[in-house]
PDB file of C-alpha atoms in Angstrom:
ATOM      1  CA  VAL D 126       3.326  15.352  13.440  1.00  0.00           C
ATOM      2  CA  ASN D 127       1.516  14.174  10.313  1.00  0.00           C
ATOM      3  CA  ASN D 128       2.734  13.459   6.766  1.00  0.00           C
ATOM      4  CA  THR D 129       2.613  17.171   5.825  1.00  0.00           C
ATOM      5  CA  ASN D 130       5.357  17.955   8.337  1.00  0.00           C
ATOM      6  CA  THR D 131       2.967  19.960  10.514  1.00  0.00           C
ATOM      7  CA  GLU D 132       2.053  19.367  14.110  1.00  0.00           C
ATOM      8  CA  ILE D 133      -1.584  18.921  15.075  1.00  0.00           C
ATOM      9  CA  ILE D 134      -2.461  20.600  18.380  1.00  0.00           C
ATOM     10  CA  ASN D 135      -5.709  21.139  20.219  1.00  0.00           C
ATOM     11  CA  ALA D 136      -7.447  24.389  21.207  1.00  0.00           C
ATOM     12  CA  GLU D 137      -6.242  24.199  24.829  1.00  0.00           C
ATOM     13  CA  GLU D 138      -2.626  24.021  23.694  1.00  0.00           C
ATOM     14  CA  VAL D 139      -3.172  27.108  21.517  1.00  0.00           C
ATOM     15  CA  LYS D 140      -4.711  29.039  24.436  1.00  0.00           C
ATOM     16  CA  GLU D 141      -1.821  28.068  26.712  1.00  0.00           C
ATOM     17  CA  TYR D 142       0.727  29.117  24.074  1.00  0.00           C
ATOM     18  CA  ASN D 143      -1.022  32.476  23.600  1.00  0.00           C
ATOM     19  CA  LYS D 144      -0.826  33.214  27.327  1.00  0.00           C
ATOM     20  CA  THR D 145       2.953  33.010  27.344  1.00  0.00           C
ATOM     21  CA  ASN D 146       4.232  33.658  23.837  1.00  0.00           C
ATOM     22  CA  THR D 147       2.200  36.345  22.115  1.00  0.00           C
ATOM     23  CA  ILE D 148       3.576  39.839  21.703  1.00  0.00           C
ATOM     24  CA  LEU D 149       0.157  41.486  22.015  1.00  0.00           C
ATOM     25  CA  GLY D 150      -1.417  39.450  24.785  1.00  0.00           C
ATOM     26  CA  ASN D 151      -4.026  36.739  25.103  1.00  0.00           C
ATOM     27  CA  SER D 152      -6.821  36.441  22.514  1.00  0.00           C
ATOM     28  CA  CYS D 153      -5.250  38.856  20.040  1.00  0.00           C
ATOM     29  CA  MET D 154      -6.775  38.703  16.553  1.00  0.00           C
ATOM     30  CA  ILE D 155      -4.580  39.632  13.577  1.00  0.00           C
ATOM     31  CA  GLN D 156      -6.136  41.115  10.410  1.00  0.00           C
ATOM     32  CA  ASN D 157      -4.958  42.712   7.153  1.00  0.00           C
ATOM     33  CA  ILE D 158      -1.424  41.325   6.983  1.00  0.00           C
ATOM     34  CA  PHE D 159       1.028  42.869   4.515  1.00  0.00           C
ATOM     35  CA  ILE D 160       4.722  42.125   4.231  1.00  0.00           C
ATOM     36  CA  ASP D 161       7.791  43.595   2.572  1.00  0.00           C
ATOM     37  CA  ASP D 162      11.464  42.602   2.715  1.00  0.00           C
ATOM     38  CA  ASP D 163      11.944  43.746   6.306  1.00  0.00           C
ATOM     39  CA  SER D 164       8.576  43.992   8.069  1.00  0.00           C
ATOM     40  CA  LEU D 165       5.064  42.717   8.707  1.00  0.00           C
ATOM     41  CA  TYR D 166       2.228  45.259   8.891  1.00  0.00           C
ATOM     42  CA  PHE D 167      -1.063  44.279  10.522  1.00  0.00           C
ATOM     43  CA  LEU D 168      -4.076  45.181  12.631  1.00  0.00           C
ATOM     44  CA  ALA D 169      -4.070  43.459  15.990  1.00  0.00           C
ATOM     45  CA  THR D 170      -7.642  43.205  17.253  1.00  0.00           C
ATOM     46  CA  ASP D 171     -11.194  42.490  16.164  1.00  0.00           C
ATOM     47  CA  ASN D 172     -12.110  46.103  17.006  1.00  0.00           C
ATOM     48  CA  PRO D 173     -10.850  49.194  15.173  1.00  0.00           C
ATOM     49  CA  SER D 174      -7.111  49.284  15.724  1.00  0.00           C
ATOM     50  CA  ASP D 175      -3.915  51.103  15.010  1.00  0.00           C
ATOM     51  CA  ILE D 176      -1.615  49.649  12.345  1.00  0.00           C
ATOM     52  CA  TYR D 177       1.363  47.764  13.760  1.00  0.00           C
ATOM     53  CA  LYS D 178       4.758  47.090  12.223  1.00  0.00           C
ATOM     54  CA  TYR D 179       6.855  44.100  13.264  1.00  0.00           C
ATOM     55  CA  ASP D 180      10.507  44.007  12.175  1.00  0.00           C
ATOM     56  CA  LEU D 181      11.614  40.742  10.592  1.00  0.00           C
ATOM     57  CA  ASN D 182      15.309  41.621  10.982  1.00  0.00           C
ATOM     58  CA  GLY D 183      15.737  39.447  14.057  1.00  0.00           C
ATOM     59  CA  LYS D 184      15.277  42.248  16.587  1.00  0.00           C
ATOM     60  CA  SER D 185      11.607  41.341  17.180  1.00  0.00           C
ATOM     61  CA  ASN D 186      10.647  45.004  17.467  1.00  0.00           C
ATOM     62  CA  LEU D 187       6.968  45.972  17.376  1.00  0.00           C
ATOM     63  CA  TYR D 188       5.882  49.532  16.527  1.00  0.00           C
ATOM     64  CA  THR D 189       2.578  51.367  16.277  1.00  0.00           C
ATOM     65  CA  ILE D 190       2.557  53.121  12.897  1.00  0.00           C
ATOM     66  CA  THR D 191      -0.702  55.051  13.354  1.00  0.00           C
ATOM     67  CA  GLU D 192      -1.540  56.699  16.662  1.00  0.00           C
ATOM     68  CA  GLY D 193      -5.286  56.824  17.221  1.00  0.00           C
ATOM     69  CA  ALA D 194      -6.278  55.860  13.664  1.00  0.00           C
ATOM     70  CA  LYS D 195      -8.633  53.106  14.825  1.00  0.00           C
ATOM     71  CA  THR D 196      -8.987  51.471  11.423  1.00  0.00           C
ATOM     72  CA  ARG D 197     -10.458  48.159  10.266  1.00  0.00           C
ATOM     73  CA  LEU D 198      -8.899  48.223   6.788  1.00  0.00           C
ATOM     74  CA  PHE D 199      -5.579  49.230   5.261  1.00  0.00           C
ATOM     75  CA  ARG D 200      -3.535  48.624   2.128  1.00  0.00           C
ATOM     76  CA  LYS D 201       0.187  48.825   1.418  1.00  0.00           C
ATOM     77  CA  GLN D 202       1.540  50.357  -1.782  1.00  0.00           C
ATOM     78  CA  GLY D 203       5.311  50.832  -1.946  1.00  0.00           C
ATOM     79  CA  ASP D 204       6.441  52.653   1.197  1.00  0.00           C
ATOM     80  CA  THR D 205       2.966  54.008   1.977  1.00  0.00           C
ATOM     81  CA  LEU D 206       0.086  52.554   3.983  1.00  0.00           C
ATOM     82  CA  TYR D 207      -3.435  53.723   3.126  1.00  0.00           C
ATOM     83  CA  TYR D 208      -6.268  53.314   5.623  1.00  0.00           C
ATOM     84  CA  ILE D 209      -9.702  54.520   6.678  1.00  0.00           C
ATOM     85  CA  ASN D 210      -9.619  56.264  10.059  1.00  0.00           C
ATOM     86  CA  LEU D 211     -12.220  56.292  12.825  1.00  0.00           C
ATOM     87  CA  HIS D 212     -14.043  59.171  11.075  1.00  0.00           C
ATOM     88  CA  HIS D 213     -14.216  57.266   7.763  1.00  0.00           C
ATOM     89  CA  GLN D 214     -11.676  59.525   6.080  1.00  0.00           C
ATOM     90  CA  LEU D 215      -9.122  57.988   3.735  1.00  0.00           C
ATOM     91  CA  CYS D 216      -5.612  58.575   5.118  1.00  0.00           C
ATOM     92  CA  SER D 217      -2.006  57.645   4.423  1.00  0.00           C
ATOM     93  CA  VAL D 218       1.217  57.209   6.376  1.00  0.00           C
ATOM     94  CA  LYS D 219       4.729  56.169   5.365  1.00  0.00           C
ATOM     95  CA  THR D 220       5.808  52.713   6.546  1.00  0.00           C
ATOM     96  CA  ASP D 221       8.264  54.355   8.981  1.00  0.00           C
ATOM     97  CA  GLY D 222       5.336  56.200  10.642  1.00  0.00           C
ATOM     98  CA  SER D 223       6.107  59.603   9.146  1.00  0.00           C
ATOM     99  CA  ASP D 224       3.966  61.841   6.935  1.00  0.00           C
ATOM    100  CA  GLN D 225       0.558  60.816   8.336  1.00  0.00           C
ATOM    101  CA  LYS D 226      -2.195  62.748   6.534  1.00  0.00           C
ATOM    102  CA  ASN D 227      -5.843  62.767   5.499  1.00  0.00           C
ATOM    103  CA  ILE D 228      -6.456  62.206   1.795  1.00  0.00           C
ATOM    104  CA  THR D 229     -10.203  62.841   1.797  1.00  0.00           C
ATOM    105  CA  GLN D 230     -12.125  65.552   3.615  1.00  0.00           C
ATOM    106  CA  ASN D 231     -15.863  65.545   4.395  1.00  0.00           C
ATOM    107  CA  GLU D 232     -16.413  62.231   2.599  1.00  0.00           C
ATOM    108  CA  TYR D 233     -17.650  59.062   4.268  1.00  0.00           C
ATOM    109  CA  VAL D 234     -15.370  56.361   2.816  1.00  0.00           C
ATOM    110  CA  PHE D 235     -16.585  52.825   3.404  1.00  0.00           C
ATOM    111  CA  SER D 236     -14.026  50.705   1.512  1.00  0.00           C
ATOM    112  CA  PHE D 237     -11.140  51.195  -0.929  1.00  0.00           C
ATOM    113  CA  ASN D 238      -8.290  49.662  -2.851  1.00  0.00           C
ATOM    114  CA  VAL D 239      -5.041  50.958  -4.321  1.00  0.00           C
ATOM    115  CA  TYR D 240      -3.902  50.037  -7.810  1.00  0.00           C
ATOM    116  CA  GLN D 241      -0.800  51.539  -9.388  1.00  0.00           C
ATOM    117  CA  ASP D 242      -1.095  55.328  -8.932  1.00  0.00           C
ATOM    118  CA  LYS D 243      -4.858  55.377  -8.260  1.00  0.00           C
ATOM    119  CA  ILE D 244      -7.079  54.871  -5.236  1.00  0.00           C
ATOM    120  CA  TYR D 245     -10.554  53.472  -5.833  1.00  0.00           C
ATOM    121  CA  TYR D 246     -12.983  54.000  -3.003  1.00  0.00           C
ATOM    122  CA  TYR D 247     -16.629  53.512  -2.173  1.00  0.00           C
ATOM    123  CA  LEU D 248     -18.144  56.738  -0.950  1.00  0.00           C
ATOM    124  CA  THR D 249     -21.435  56.657   0.895  1.00  0.00           C
ATOM    125  CA  VAL D 250     -23.518  59.842   1.090  1.00  0.00           C
ATOM    126  CA  ASP D 251     -21.136  62.597   2.156  1.00  0.00           C
ATOM    127  CA  ASP D 252     -21.567  65.839   4.138  1.00  0.00           C
ATOM    128  CA  ARG D 253     -22.513  67.748   0.973  1.00  0.00           C
ATOM    129  CA  GLY D 254     -25.312  65.317   0.106  1.00  0.00           C
ATOM    130  CA  TYR D 255     -23.571  63.623  -2.803  1.00  0.00           C
ATOM    131  CA  PRO D 256     -25.009  60.152  -3.456  1.00  0.00           C
ATOM    132  CA  ALA D 257     -23.001  56.988  -2.941  1.00  0.00           C
ATOM    133  CA  GLY D 258     -20.593  55.919  -5.636  1.00  0.00           C
ATOM    134  CA  ILE D 259     -17.206  54.532  -6.568  1.00  0.00           C
ATOM    135  CA  ILE D 260     -14.551  57.193  -6.992  1.00  0.00           C
ATOM    136  CA  LYS D 261     -11.194  56.947  -8.770  1.00  0.00           C
ATOM    137  CA  MET D 262      -8.559  59.320  -7.414  1.00  0.00           C
ATOM    138  CA  ASP D 263      -5.077  60.000  -8.758  1.00  0.00           C
ATOM    139  CA  ILE D 264      -2.680  59.657  -5.804  1.00  0.00           C
ATOM    140  CA  LEU D 265      -0.263  62.357  -6.977  1.00  0.00           C
ATOM    141  CA  SER D 266      -2.662  65.050  -8.191  1.00  0.00           C
ATOM    142  CA  GLY D 267      -5.689  64.298  -6.017  1.00  0.00           C
ATOM    143  CA  GLU D 268      -7.899  64.573  -9.111  1.00  0.00           C
ATOM    144  CA  LYS D 269     -11.132  62.591  -8.726  1.00  0.00           C
ATOM    145  CA  GLU D 270     -13.503  60.938 -11.158  1.00  0.00           C
ATOM    146  CA  VAL D 271     -16.857  59.355 -10.354  1.00  0.00           C
ATOM    147  CA  LEU D 272     -16.851  55.892 -11.944  1.00  0.00           C
ATOM    148  CA  LEU D 273     -20.213  54.631 -10.640  1.00  0.00           C
ATOM    149  CA  LYS D 274     -23.011  56.559  -8.990  1.00  0.00           C
ATOM    150  CA  PHE D 275     -25.678  54.911  -6.858  1.00  0.00           C
ATOM    151  CA  GLU D 276     -28.966  56.767  -6.407  1.00  0.00           C
TER     152      GLU D 276
END
């Protein structure tokens, strides 16, 4: 223990701890962590993954929120998680795992962010031949506006 009230341990101790105390097995990598009052939401691998939910209510329950989504990126806004699926479509699901749906169709979404009631996403060339650009989409109406276009 040092003067910051933390314990310094070596890599071997970490590996040994992971073998016996992790909920997802040895060598699990956690990415994209979001939290609310009751739960942690995260990806649990360095490969495309489903989104997991871990209850912080003392029950230590772990749930898969998205079955087969295989995402590398997600965002949390209120009670909704937004993510890019294996087919590069922008999708959403409620934090309880219900109401899973595709938001975009026939668009190759590379990255995105959610701000207030809008989703901003980077679209690479899509199935209709549209050039890459940054799109702003209203979450409620689905109305889209091209903010930047890359030739």
